[in-house]
PDB file of C-alpha atoms and ligand atoms in Angstrom:
ATOM      1  CA  MET A  19     -40.609  45.338 -30.890  1.00  0.00           C
ATOM      2  CA  LEU A  20     -40.578  41.628 -30.002  1.00  0.00           C
ATOM      3  CA  ALA A  21     -41.349  42.537 -26.387  1.00  0.00           C
ATOM      4  CA  ASP A  22     -44.343  44.613 -27.563  1.00  0.00           C
ATOM      5  CA  ALA A  23     -45.618  41.696 -29.628  1.00  0.00           C
ATOM      6  CA  LEU A  24     -45.268  39.251 -26.748  1.00  0.00           C
ATOM      7  CA  SER A  25     -47.055  41.521 -24.278  1.00  0.00           C
ATOM      8  CA  ALA A  26     -49.853  42.447 -26.714  1.00  0.00           C
ATOM      9  CA  PRO A  27     -53.254  40.961 -25.859  1.00  0.00           C
ATOM     10  CA  PRO A  28     -53.960  37.865 -27.975  1.00  0.00           C
ATOM     11  CA  ASP A  29     -56.140  38.468 -31.023  1.00  0.00           C
ATOM     12  CA  ALA A  30     -58.504  35.503 -31.122  1.00  0.00           C
ATOM     13  CA  ARG A  31     -60.133  36.463 -34.418  1.00  0.00           C
ATOM     14  CA  PRO A  32     -59.587  33.849 -37.122  1.00  0.00           C
ATOM     15  CA  ILE A  33     -57.598  34.206 -40.325  1.00  0.00           C
ATOM     16  CA  GLY A  34     -59.953  33.801 -43.308  1.00  0.00           C
ATOM     17  CA  VAL A  35     -58.716  31.788 -46.284  1.00  0.00           C
ATOM     18  CA  PHE A  36     -60.603  31.008 -49.456  1.00  0.00           C
ATOM     19  CA  ASP A  37     -60.194  29.069 -52.660  1.00  0.00           C
ATOM     20  CA  SER A  38     -62.264  27.723 -55.530  1.00  0.00           C
ATOM     21  CA  GLY A  39     -62.283  24.359 -53.779  1.00  0.00           C
ATOM     22  CA  LEU A  40     -59.879  22.117 -51.952  1.00  0.00           C
ATOM     23  CA  GLY A  41     -56.553  23.244 -53.412  1.00  0.00           C
ATOM     24  CA  GLY A  42     -56.257  26.303 -51.161  1.00  0.00           C
ATOM     25  CA  LEU A  43     -55.887  23.852 -48.294  1.00  0.00           C
ATOM     26  CA  THR A  44     -52.206  23.692 -49.349  1.00  0.00           C
ATOM     27  CA  VAL A  45     -52.012  27.380 -48.394  1.00  0.00           C
ATOM     28  CA  LEU A  46     -53.926  26.740 -45.167  1.00  0.00           C
ATOM     29  CA  ARG A  47     -51.487  23.876 -44.366  1.00  0.00           C
ATOM     30  CA  ALA A  48     -48.558  26.291 -44.629  1.00  0.00           C
ATOM     31  CA  LEU A  49     -50.417  28.878 -42.504  1.00  0.00           C
ATOM     32  CA  ILE A  50     -51.241  26.400 -39.755  1.00  0.00           C
ATOM     33  CA  ASP A  51     -47.639  25.169 -39.682  1.00  0.00           C
ATOM     34  CA  LEU A  52     -46.329  28.700 -39.324  1.00  0.00           C
ATOM     35  CA  LEU A  53     -49.094  30.133 -37.103  1.00  0.00           C
ATOM     36  CA  PRO A  54     -50.202  27.097 -35.081  1.00  0.00           C
ATOM     37  CA  THR A  55     -52.119  29.008 -32.419  1.00  0.00           C
ATOM     38  CA  SER A  56     -54.170  31.101 -34.806  1.00  0.00           C
ATOM     39  CA  PRO A  57     -57.765  30.032 -35.447  1.00  0.00           C
ATOM     40  CA  THR A  58     -58.749  29.862 -39.116  1.00  0.00           C
ATOM     41  CA  ILE A  59     -61.864  29.774 -41.284  1.00  0.00           C
ATOM     42  CA  TYR A  60     -61.529  28.266 -44.743  1.00  0.00           C
ATOM     43  CA  PHE A  61     -64.119  28.731 -47.499  1.00  0.00           C
ATOM     44  CA  GLY A  62     -63.871  26.288 -50.399  1.00  0.00           C
ATOM     45  CA  ASP A  63     -66.214  27.179 -53.247  1.00  0.00           C
ATOM     46  CA  THR A  64     -66.368  23.550 -54.335  1.00  0.00           C
ATOM     47  CA  GLY A  65     -69.907  23.972 -55.705  1.00  0.00           C
ATOM     48  CA  ARG A  66     -68.624  26.473 -58.319  1.00  0.00           C
ATOM     49  CA  PHE A  67     -65.198  24.880 -58.892  1.00  0.00           C
ATOM     50  CA  PRO A  68     -63.082  25.294 -61.019  1.00  0.00           C
ATOM     51  CA  TYR A  69     -62.182  28.988 -61.377  1.00  0.00           C
ATOM     52  CA  GLY A  70     -59.194  28.493 -63.706  1.00  0.00           C
ATOM     53  CA  PRO A  71     -61.139  28.264 -66.993  1.00  0.00           C
ATOM     54  CA  LYS A  72     -63.805  30.870 -66.020  1.00  0.00           C
ATOM     55  CA  PRO A  73     -63.897  34.522 -67.210  1.00  0.00           C
ATOM     56  CA  ALA A  74     -62.233  37.076 -64.940  1.00  0.00           C
ATOM     57  CA  ASP A  75     -65.440  38.986 -64.090  1.00  0.00           C
ATOM     58  CA  GLU A  76     -67.140  35.796 -62.885  1.00  0.00           C
ATOM     59  CA  VAL A  77     -64.188  34.861 -60.651  1.00  0.00           C
ATOM     60  CA  LEU A  78     -64.126  38.433 -59.294  1.00  0.00           C
ATOM     61  CA  LYS A  79     -67.845  38.247 -58.428  1.00  0.00           C
ATOM     62  CA  TYR A  80     -67.381  34.903 -56.629  1.00  0.00           C
ATOM     63  CA  SER A  81     -64.355  36.233 -54.736  1.00  0.00           C
ATOM     64  CA  LEU A  82     -66.326  39.246 -53.497  1.00  0.00           C
ATOM     65  CA  GLU A  83     -69.231  37.063 -52.366  1.00  0.00           C
ATOM     66  CA  ILE A  84     -66.995  34.682 -50.417  1.00  0.00           C
ATOM     67  CA  SER A  85     -64.980  37.485 -48.859  1.00  0.00           C
ATOM     68  CA  ASP A  86     -68.178  39.136 -47.603  1.00  0.00           C
ATOM     69  CA  VAL A  87     -69.109  35.856 -45.892  1.00  0.00           C
ATOM     70  CA  LEU A  88     -65.699  35.660 -44.205  1.00  0.00           C
ATOM     71  CA  ILE A  89     -65.800  39.322 -43.178  1.00  0.00           C
ATOM     72  CA  ASP A  90     -69.218  38.682 -41.567  1.00  0.00           C
ATOM     73  CA  ARG A  91     -67.546  35.889 -39.555  1.00  0.00           C
ATOM     74  CA  GLY A  92     -65.130  38.460 -38.115  1.00  0.00           C
ATOM     75  CA  VAL A  93     -61.807  37.464 -39.690  1.00  0.00           C
ATOM     76  CA  LYS A  94     -58.739  39.581 -38.891  1.00  0.00           C
ATOM     77  CA  MET A  95     -57.019  38.925 -42.221  1.00  0.00           C
ATOM     78  CA  LEU A  96     -58.074  37.628 -45.595  1.00  0.00           C
ATOM     79  CA  VAL A  97     -55.819  35.235 -47.504  1.00  0.00           C
ATOM     80  CA  ILE A  98     -56.790  34.545 -51.103  1.00  0.00           C
ATOM     81  CA  GLY A  99     -55.504  30.989 -51.321  1.00  0.00           C
ATOM     82  CA  CYS A 100     -56.333  30.678 -55.009  1.00  0.00           C
ATOM     83  CA  ASN A 101     -54.010  31.878 -57.772  1.00  0.00           C
ATOM     84  CA  SER A 102     -56.853  32.371 -60.245  1.00  0.00           C
ATOM     85  CA  ALA A 103     -58.816  34.493 -57.721  1.00  0.00           C
ATOM     86  CA  THR A 104     -55.729  36.432 -56.598  1.00  0.00           C
ATOM     87  CA  SER A 105     -54.946  37.269 -60.206  1.00  0.00           C
ATOM     88  CA  VAL A 106     -58.264  39.019 -60.810  1.00  0.00           C
ATOM     89  CA  ALA A 107     -59.578  40.038 -57.348  1.00  0.00           C
ATOM     90  CA  LEU A 108     -56.711  41.050 -55.056  1.00  0.00           C
ATOM     91  CA  ASP A 109     -56.873  44.796 -55.775  1.00  0.00           C
ATOM     92  CA  ALA A 110     -60.678  44.945 -55.477  1.00  0.00           C
ATOM     93  CA  LEU A 111     -60.694  43.057 -52.155  1.00  0.00           C
ATOM     94  CA  ALA A 112     -57.803  45.062 -50.696  1.00  0.00           C
ATOM     95  CA  THR A 113     -59.722  48.280 -51.479  1.00  0.00           C
ATOM     96  CA  ARG A 114     -63.043  46.977 -50.153  1.00  0.00           C
ATOM     97  CA  TYR A 115     -62.009  45.910 -46.633  1.00  0.00           C
ATOM     98  CA  GLU A 116     -60.077  47.506 -43.801  1.00  0.00           C
ATOM     99  CA  ILE A 117     -58.328  44.314 -42.697  1.00  0.00           C
ATOM    100  CA  PRO A 118     -55.134  43.118 -44.479  1.00  0.00           C
ATOM    101  CA  VAL A 119     -55.770  41.149 -47.670  1.00  0.00           C
ATOM    102  CA  ILE A 120     -53.030  39.046 -49.222  1.00  0.00           C
ATOM    103  CA  GLY A 121     -52.881  36.794 -52.242  1.00  0.00           C
ATOM    104  CA  VAL A 122     -50.523  34.109 -53.464  1.00  0.00           C
ATOM    105  CA  VAL A 123     -49.016  35.818 -56.507  1.00  0.00           C
ATOM    106  CA  GLU A 124     -46.669  38.433 -55.012  1.00  0.00           C
ATOM    107  CA  PRO A 125     -45.186  36.151 -52.326  1.00  0.00           C
ATOM    108  CA  GLY A 126     -44.449  33.509 -54.972  1.00  0.00           C
ATOM    109  CA  VAL A 127     -42.670  35.923 -57.298  1.00  0.00           C
ATOM    110  CA  ARG A 128     -40.703  37.522 -54.466  1.00  0.00           C
ATOM    111  CA  ALA A 129     -39.503  34.115 -53.282  1.00  0.00           C
ATOM    112  CA  ALA A 130     -38.461  33.171 -56.820  1.00  0.00           C
ATOM    113  CA  ALA A 131     -36.625  36.471 -57.216  1.00  0.00           C
ATOM    114  CA  ALA A 132     -34.670  35.704 -54.055  1.00  0.00           C
ATOM    115  CA  VAL A 133     -33.836  32.167 -55.192  1.00  0.00           C
ATOM    116  CA  THR A 134     -32.909  32.635 -58.866  1.00  0.00           C
ATOM    117  CA  GLU A 135     -29.261  33.056 -59.786  1.00  0.00           C
ATOM    118  CA  THR A 136     -29.745  33.649 -63.496  1.00  0.00           C
ATOM    119  CA  GLY A 137     -32.821  35.910 -63.204  1.00  0.00           C
ATOM    120  CA  ARG A 138     -34.711  33.563 -65.538  1.00  0.00           C
ATOM    121  CA  VAL A 139     -37.823  32.262 -63.800  1.00  0.00           C
ATOM    122  CA  GLY A 140     -40.806  30.258 -65.003  1.00  0.00           C
ATOM    123  CA  VAL A 141     -44.375  30.177 -63.735  1.00  0.00           C
ATOM    124  CA  ILE A 142     -47.074  27.603 -64.406  1.00  0.00           C
ATOM    125  CA  GLY A 143     -50.743  28.164 -63.615  1.00  0.00           C
ATOM    126  CA  THR A 144     -54.302  27.831 -64.850  1.00  0.00           C
ATOM    127  CA  VAL A 145     -55.389  29.396 -68.117  1.00  0.00           C
ATOM    128  CA  GLY A 146     -57.117  32.213 -66.169  1.00  0.00           C
ATOM    129  CA  THR A 147     -54.085  32.983 -64.028  1.00  0.00           C
ATOM    130  CA  ILE A 148     -51.649  33.147 -66.932  1.00  0.00           C
ATOM    131  CA  ALA A 149     -54.087  35.106 -69.134  1.00  0.00           C
ATOM    132  CA  SER A 150     -54.681  37.706 -66.402  1.00  0.00           C
ATOM    133  CA  GLY A 151     -51.062  38.888 -66.603  1.00  0.00           C
ATOM    134  CA  ALA A 152     -50.849  39.130 -62.790  1.00  0.00           C
ATOM    135  CA  TYR A 153     -47.598  37.147 -62.467  1.00  0.00           C
ATOM    136  CA  GLN A 154     -46.101  39.028 -65.399  1.00  0.00           C
ATOM    137  CA  ARG A 155     -46.885  42.412 -63.751  1.00  0.00           C
ATOM    138  CA  VAL A 156     -45.299  41.473 -60.411  1.00  0.00           C
ATOM    139  CA  ALA A 157     -42.275  39.915 -62.156  1.00  0.00           C
ATOM    140  CA  ARG A 158     -41.621  43.180 -64.004  1.00  0.00           C
ATOM    141  CA  LEU A 159     -41.628  45.062 -60.688  1.00  0.00           C
ATOM    142  CA  GLU A 160     -39.221  42.506 -59.190  1.00  0.00           C
ATOM    143  CA  GLY A 161     -36.908  42.673 -62.228  1.00  0.00           C
ATOM    144  CA  VAL A 162     -37.372  39.001 -63.056  1.00  0.00           C
ATOM    145  CA  ASP A 163     -37.308  37.622 -66.611  1.00  0.00           C
ATOM    146  CA  LEU A 164     -40.488  35.494 -66.560  1.00  0.00           C
ATOM    147  CA  THR A 165     -41.616  32.727 -68.909  1.00  0.00           C
ATOM    148  CA  CYS A 166     -45.209  31.545 -68.439  1.00  0.00           C
ATOM    149  CA  ALA A 167     -47.005  28.327 -69.269  1.00  0.00           C
ATOM    150  CA  ALA A 168     -50.705  27.592 -68.748  1.00  0.00           C
ATOM    151  CA  CYS A 169     -51.273  23.981 -67.720  1.00  0.00           C
ATOM    152  CA  PRO A 170     -54.885  22.945 -68.389  1.00  0.00           C
ATOM    153  CA  GLY A 171     -55.472  19.400 -67.190  1.00  0.00           C
ATOM    154  CA  PHE A 172     -53.137  19.345 -64.180  1.00  0.00           C
ATOM    155  CA  VAL A 173     -55.902  20.336 -61.737  1.00  0.00           C
ATOM    156  CA  GLU A 174     -58.181  17.577 -62.988  1.00  0.00           C
ATOM    157  CA  PHE A 175     -55.460  14.957 -62.527  1.00  0.00           C
ATOM    158  CA  VAL A 176     -54.770  16.085 -58.950  1.00  0.00           C
ATOM    159  CA  GLU A 177     -58.496  16.154 -58.150  1.00  0.00           C
ATOM    160  CA  SER A 178     -58.766  12.543 -59.317  1.00  0.00           C
ATOM    161  CA  GLY A 179     -55.893  11.562 -57.036  1.00  0.00           C
ATOM    162  CA  ASP A 180     -53.457  10.919 -59.911  1.00  0.00           C
ATOM    163  CA  VAL A 181     -50.212  12.808 -59.343  1.00  0.00           C
ATOM    164  CA  ASP A 182     -47.506  10.636 -60.888  1.00  0.00           C
ATOM    165  CA  SER A 183     -48.930   8.282 -63.526  1.00  0.00           C
ATOM    166  CA  ASP A 184     -47.453   7.969 -67.025  1.00  0.00           C
ATOM    167  CA  GLN A 185     -50.305  10.111 -68.373  1.00  0.00           C
ATOM    168  CA  VAL A 186     -49.489  12.976 -65.980  1.00  0.00           C
ATOM    169  CA  HIS A 187     -45.840  12.671 -66.969  1.00  0.00           C
ATOM    170  CA  VAL A 188     -46.627  12.860 -70.674  1.00  0.00           C
ATOM    171  CA  LEU A 189     -48.875  15.889 -70.154  1.00  0.00           C
ATOM    172  CA  ALA A 190     -46.224  17.597 -68.021  1.00  0.00           C
ATOM    173  CA  GLU A 191     -43.545  16.967 -70.672  1.00  0.00           C
ATOM    174  CA  ARG A 192     -45.747  18.732 -73.213  1.00  0.00           C
ATOM    175  CA  LEU A 193     -47.044  21.631 -71.095  1.00  0.00           C
ATOM    176  CA  LEU A 194     -43.702  22.437 -69.492  1.00  0.00           C
ATOM    177  CA  GLU A 195     -41.921  22.652 -72.837  1.00  0.00           C
ATOM    178  CA  PRO A 196     -41.979  26.511 -72.970  1.00  0.00           C
ATOM    179  CA  VAL A 197     -40.425  26.861 -69.506  1.00  0.00           C
ATOM    180  CA  ARG A 198     -37.869  24.138 -70.233  1.00  0.00           C
ATOM    181  CA  ARG A 199     -36.842  25.864 -73.457  1.00  0.00           C
ATOM    182  CA  ALA A 200     -36.418  29.172 -71.604  1.00  0.00           C
ATOM    183  CA  ASP A 201     -33.493  27.790 -69.609  1.00  0.00           C
ATOM    184  CA  ILE A 202     -34.918  28.873 -66.249  1.00  0.00           C
ATOM    185  CA  ASP A 203     -33.362  27.969 -62.896  1.00  0.00           C
ATOM    186  CA  THR A 204     -36.526  28.540 -60.799  1.00  0.00           C
ATOM    187  CA  LEU A 205     -40.143  27.507 -61.382  1.00  0.00           C
ATOM    188  CA  ILE A 206     -43.071  29.045 -59.494  1.00  0.00           C
ATOM    189  CA  LEU A 207     -45.920  26.614 -58.893  1.00  0.00           C
ATOM    190  CA  GLY A 208     -48.630  29.208 -59.561  1.00  0.00           C
ATOM    191  CA  CYS A 209     -51.622  27.050 -58.735  1.00  0.00           C
ATOM    192  CA  THR A 210     -52.878  25.573 -55.495  1.00  0.00           C
ATOM    193  CA  HIS A 211     -52.841  22.037 -56.889  1.00  0.00           C
ATOM    194  CA  TYR A 212     -49.314  21.944 -58.266  1.00  0.00           C
ATOM    195  CA  PRO A 213     -47.399  21.276 -55.024  1.00  0.00           C
ATOM    196  CA  LEU A 214     -49.055  17.845 -55.111  1.00  0.00           C
ATOM    197  CA  LEU A 215     -47.428  17.283 -58.506  1.00  0.00           C
ATOM    198  CA  ALA A 216     -43.979  18.287 -57.251  1.00  0.00           C
ATOM    199  CA  ARG A 217     -42.426  14.891 -57.918  1.00  0.00           C
ATOM    200  CA  THR A 218     -43.580  14.756 -61.527  1.00  0.00           C
ATOM    201  CA  LEU A 219     -42.722  18.421 -62.122  1.00  0.00           C
ATOM    202  CA  GLY A 220     -39.301  17.928 -60.549  1.00  0.00           C
ATOM    203  CA  ASP A 221     -38.637  14.894 -62.772  1.00  0.00           C
ATOM    204  CA  VAL A 222     -39.568  16.787 -65.907  1.00  0.00           C
ATOM    205  CA  MET A 223     -37.681  20.002 -65.060  1.00  0.00           C
ATOM    206  CA  GLY A 224     -34.579  18.234 -63.780  1.00  0.00           C
ATOM    207  CA  PRO A 225     -32.519  18.719 -60.620  1.00  0.00           C
ATOM    208  CA  ASP A 226     -31.127  22.147 -61.549  1.00  0.00           C
ATOM    209  CA  VAL A 227     -34.510  23.887 -61.383  1.00  0.00           C
ATOM    210  CA  VAL A 228     -35.783  24.969 -57.959  1.00  0.00           C
ATOM    211  CA  LEU A 229     -39.550  24.621 -57.462  1.00  0.00           C
ATOM    212  CA  VAL A 230     -41.069  27.501 -55.486  1.00  0.00           C
ATOM    213  CA  SER A 231     -44.420  27.011 -53.801  1.00  0.00           C
ATOM    214  CA  SER A 232     -46.559  30.121 -53.426  1.00  0.00           C
ATOM    215  CA  ALA A 233     -48.255  28.472 -50.443  1.00  0.00           C
ATOM    216  CA  ASP A 234     -45.222  28.606 -48.157  1.00  0.00           C
ATOM    217  CA  GLU A 235     -44.315  32.148 -49.129  1.00  0.00           C
ATOM    218  CA  THR A 236     -47.859  33.381 -48.577  1.00  0.00           C
ATOM    219  CA  ALA A 237     -47.800  31.943 -45.060  1.00  0.00           C
ATOM    220  CA  PHE A 238     -44.563  33.832 -44.360  1.00  0.00           C
ATOM    221  CA  GLU A 239     -46.236  37.006 -45.656  1.00  0.00           C
ATOM    222  CA  ALA A 240     -49.157  36.431 -43.237  1.00  0.00           C
ATOM    223  CA  LEU A 241     -46.719  35.882 -40.376  1.00  0.00           C
ATOM    224  CA  ARG A 242     -44.905  39.104 -41.257  1.00  0.00           C
ATOM    225  CA  LEU A 243     -48.189  41.036 -41.238  1.00  0.00           C
ATOM    226  CA  ILE A 244     -49.497  39.518 -38.030  1.00  0.00           C
ATOM    227  CA  GLY A 245     -46.068  39.919 -36.453  1.00  0.00           C
ATOM    228  CA  THR A 246     -46.302  36.988 -34.062  1.00  0.00           C
ATOM    229  CA  ASP A 247     -48.057  33.643 -33.796  1.00  0.00           C
ATOM    230  CA  ARG A 248     -49.227  34.485 -30.273  1.00  0.00           C
ATOM    231  CA  ASP A 249     -52.693  35.160 -31.684  1.00  0.00           C
ATOM    232  CA  SER A 250     -54.676  33.188 -29.222  1.00  0.00           C
ATOM    233  CA  ALA A 251     -54.588  32.148 -25.599  1.00  0.00           C
ATOM    234  CA  VAL A 252     -54.893  28.508 -26.679  1.00  0.00           C
ATOM    235  CA  ALA A 253     -52.065  26.114 -27.537  1.00  0.00           C
ATOM    236  CA  ILE A 254     -53.518  25.041 -30.895  1.00  0.00           C
ATOM    237  CA  GLY A 255     -55.885  27.106 -33.028  1.00  0.00           C
ATOM    238  CA  SER A 256     -59.312  25.776 -34.023  1.00  0.00           C
ATOM    239  CA  HIS A 257     -60.144  25.379 -37.690  1.00  0.00           C
ATOM    240  CA  HIS A 258     -63.543  25.790 -39.284  1.00  0.00           C
ATOM    241  CA  PHE A 259     -64.434  24.914 -42.866  1.00  0.00           C
ATOM    242  CA  ILE A 260     -67.247  26.092 -45.125  1.00  0.00           C
ATOM    243  CA  THR A 261     -67.996  24.535 -48.505  1.00  0.00           C
ATOM    244  CA  SER A 262     -70.553  25.328 -51.183  1.00  0.00           C
ATOM    245  CA  GLY A 263     -70.303  21.664 -52.223  1.00  0.00           C
ATOM    246  CA  ASP A 264     -70.921  18.477 -50.279  1.00  0.00           C
ATOM    247  CA  PRO A 265     -69.489  18.801 -46.722  1.00  0.00           C
ATOM    248  CA  GLN A 266     -68.827  15.072 -46.426  1.00  0.00           C
ATOM    249  CA  VAL A 267     -66.900  14.884 -49.694  1.00  0.00           C
ATOM    250  CA  PHE A 268     -65.009  18.035 -48.669  1.00  0.00           C
ATOM    251  CA  ALA A 269     -63.986  16.423 -45.380  1.00  0.00           C
ATOM    252  CA  GLU A 270     -62.896  13.196 -47.076  1.00  0.00           C
ATOM    253  CA  LEU A 271     -60.911  14.735 -49.927  1.00  0.00           C
ATOM    254  CA  GLY A 272     -59.710  17.677 -47.846  1.00  0.00           C
ATOM    255  CA  SER A 273     -57.435  15.504 -45.784  1.00  0.00           C
ATOM    256  CA  ARG A 274     -55.468  14.745 -48.959  1.00  0.00           C
ATOM    257  CA  PHE A 275     -54.498  18.434 -49.147  1.00  0.00           C
ATOM    258  CA  LEU A 276     -54.423  19.408 -45.487  1.00  0.00           C
ATOM    259  CA  GLY A 277     -54.116  16.395 -43.240  1.00  0.00           C
ATOM    260  CA  PRO A 278     -56.148  15.511 -40.160  1.00  0.00           C
ATOM    261  CA  GLU A 279     -57.460  18.967 -39.264  1.00  0.00           C
ATOM    262  CA  VAL A 280     -60.449  18.808 -41.657  1.00  0.00           C
ATOM    263  CA  ARG A 281     -63.378  18.590 -39.271  1.00  0.00           C
ATOM    264  CA  ASN A 282     -66.248  21.016 -38.567  1.00  0.00           C
ATOM    265  CA  VAL A 283     -67.310  21.319 -42.204  1.00  0.00           C
ATOM    266  CA  GLU A 284     -70.327  23.588 -42.712  1.00  0.00           C
ATOM    267  CA  GLY A 285     -72.382  23.460 -45.893  1.00  0.00           C
ATOM    268  CA  TRP A 286     -73.104  26.741 -47.675  1.00  0.00           C
ATOM    269  CA  GLN A 287     -75.874  27.399 -50.169  1.00  0.00           C
ATOM    270  CA  TRP A 288     -75.521  30.333 -52.566  1.00  0.00           C
ATOM    271  CA  SER A 289     -78.932  31.985 -52.917  1.00  0.00           C
TER     272      SER A 289
HETATM  273  N1  DGL B  26     -57.355  27.129 -57.019  1.00  0.00           N
HETATM  274  C1  DGL B  26     -57.088  27.312 -58.433  1.00  0.00           C
HETATM  275  C2  DGL B  26     -55.801  28.118 -58.604  1.00  0.00           C
HETATM  276  O1  DGL B  26     -54.944  28.173 -57.737  1.00  0.00           O
HETATM  277  C3  DGL B  26     -56.964  25.992 -59.158  1.00  0.00           C
HETATM  278  C4  DGL B  26     -58.267  25.266 -59.320  1.00  0.00           C
HETATM  279  C5  DGL B  26     -59.295  26.021 -60.140  1.00  0.00           C
HETATM  280  O2  DGL B  26     -59.153  26.111 -61.386  1.00  0.00           O
HETATM  281  O3  DGL B  26     -60.220  26.535 -59.552  1.00  0.00           O
HETATM  282  O4  DGL B  26     -55.622  28.715 -59.626  1.00  0.00           O
END
């Protein structure tokens, strides 16, 4: 099978990734690290950010619109890099397109299920993600005892560049109380922005709780589906970015989430 993969002609089509804004760049980071030769297109819907507090039908509509744009650009796989969008749109997108569509919820829960020793797992996410019940549904299938906590306010702190001030600590102490009380040994970071808060979250949860990032697990899922990282004849894949917000701001702030690859930012206007 490995020999087949290595002799297969390279597939130069990009992987499409989208998010409500910049946070999905944490998922793209993991993808690039694992599939360095694959070209990517990232759509950040910064102009309509955030998705977390919005009603499910609105987030579904936005997800369909963005995915159509990425499909028109010829992507070979669609990665929903946003937990809030995955929670309400994964099934609809997977039915709509012929290419593989993956989200961040299932990979995160599967990784937690593999890590936990007690079977007691926590997940933190936006209000929309937790209210959708998506993590709870997957956890039931995986036989995991899940405790959930919505964390309004975390995203705003990360967006403002504050990831470890006293205020963030105090908020984390309060919002994480339900998962701390549940005596979990594993915590899923069910939001694109939370890996940037890992230090604060780790402090509050203590050293006995393992933090699981959906971003890394989603990249492994993409690698499993693609089968090889020999996707292109080039040594390093090219990366293109589209934003419905200000391209210059996207490029500046994007490097906080992704690193130096944020160039080629195209502005997008919703009609
Ligand atoms: N990307 C969103 C998520 O992972 C967080 C930001 C937002 O609320 O749009 O849920």
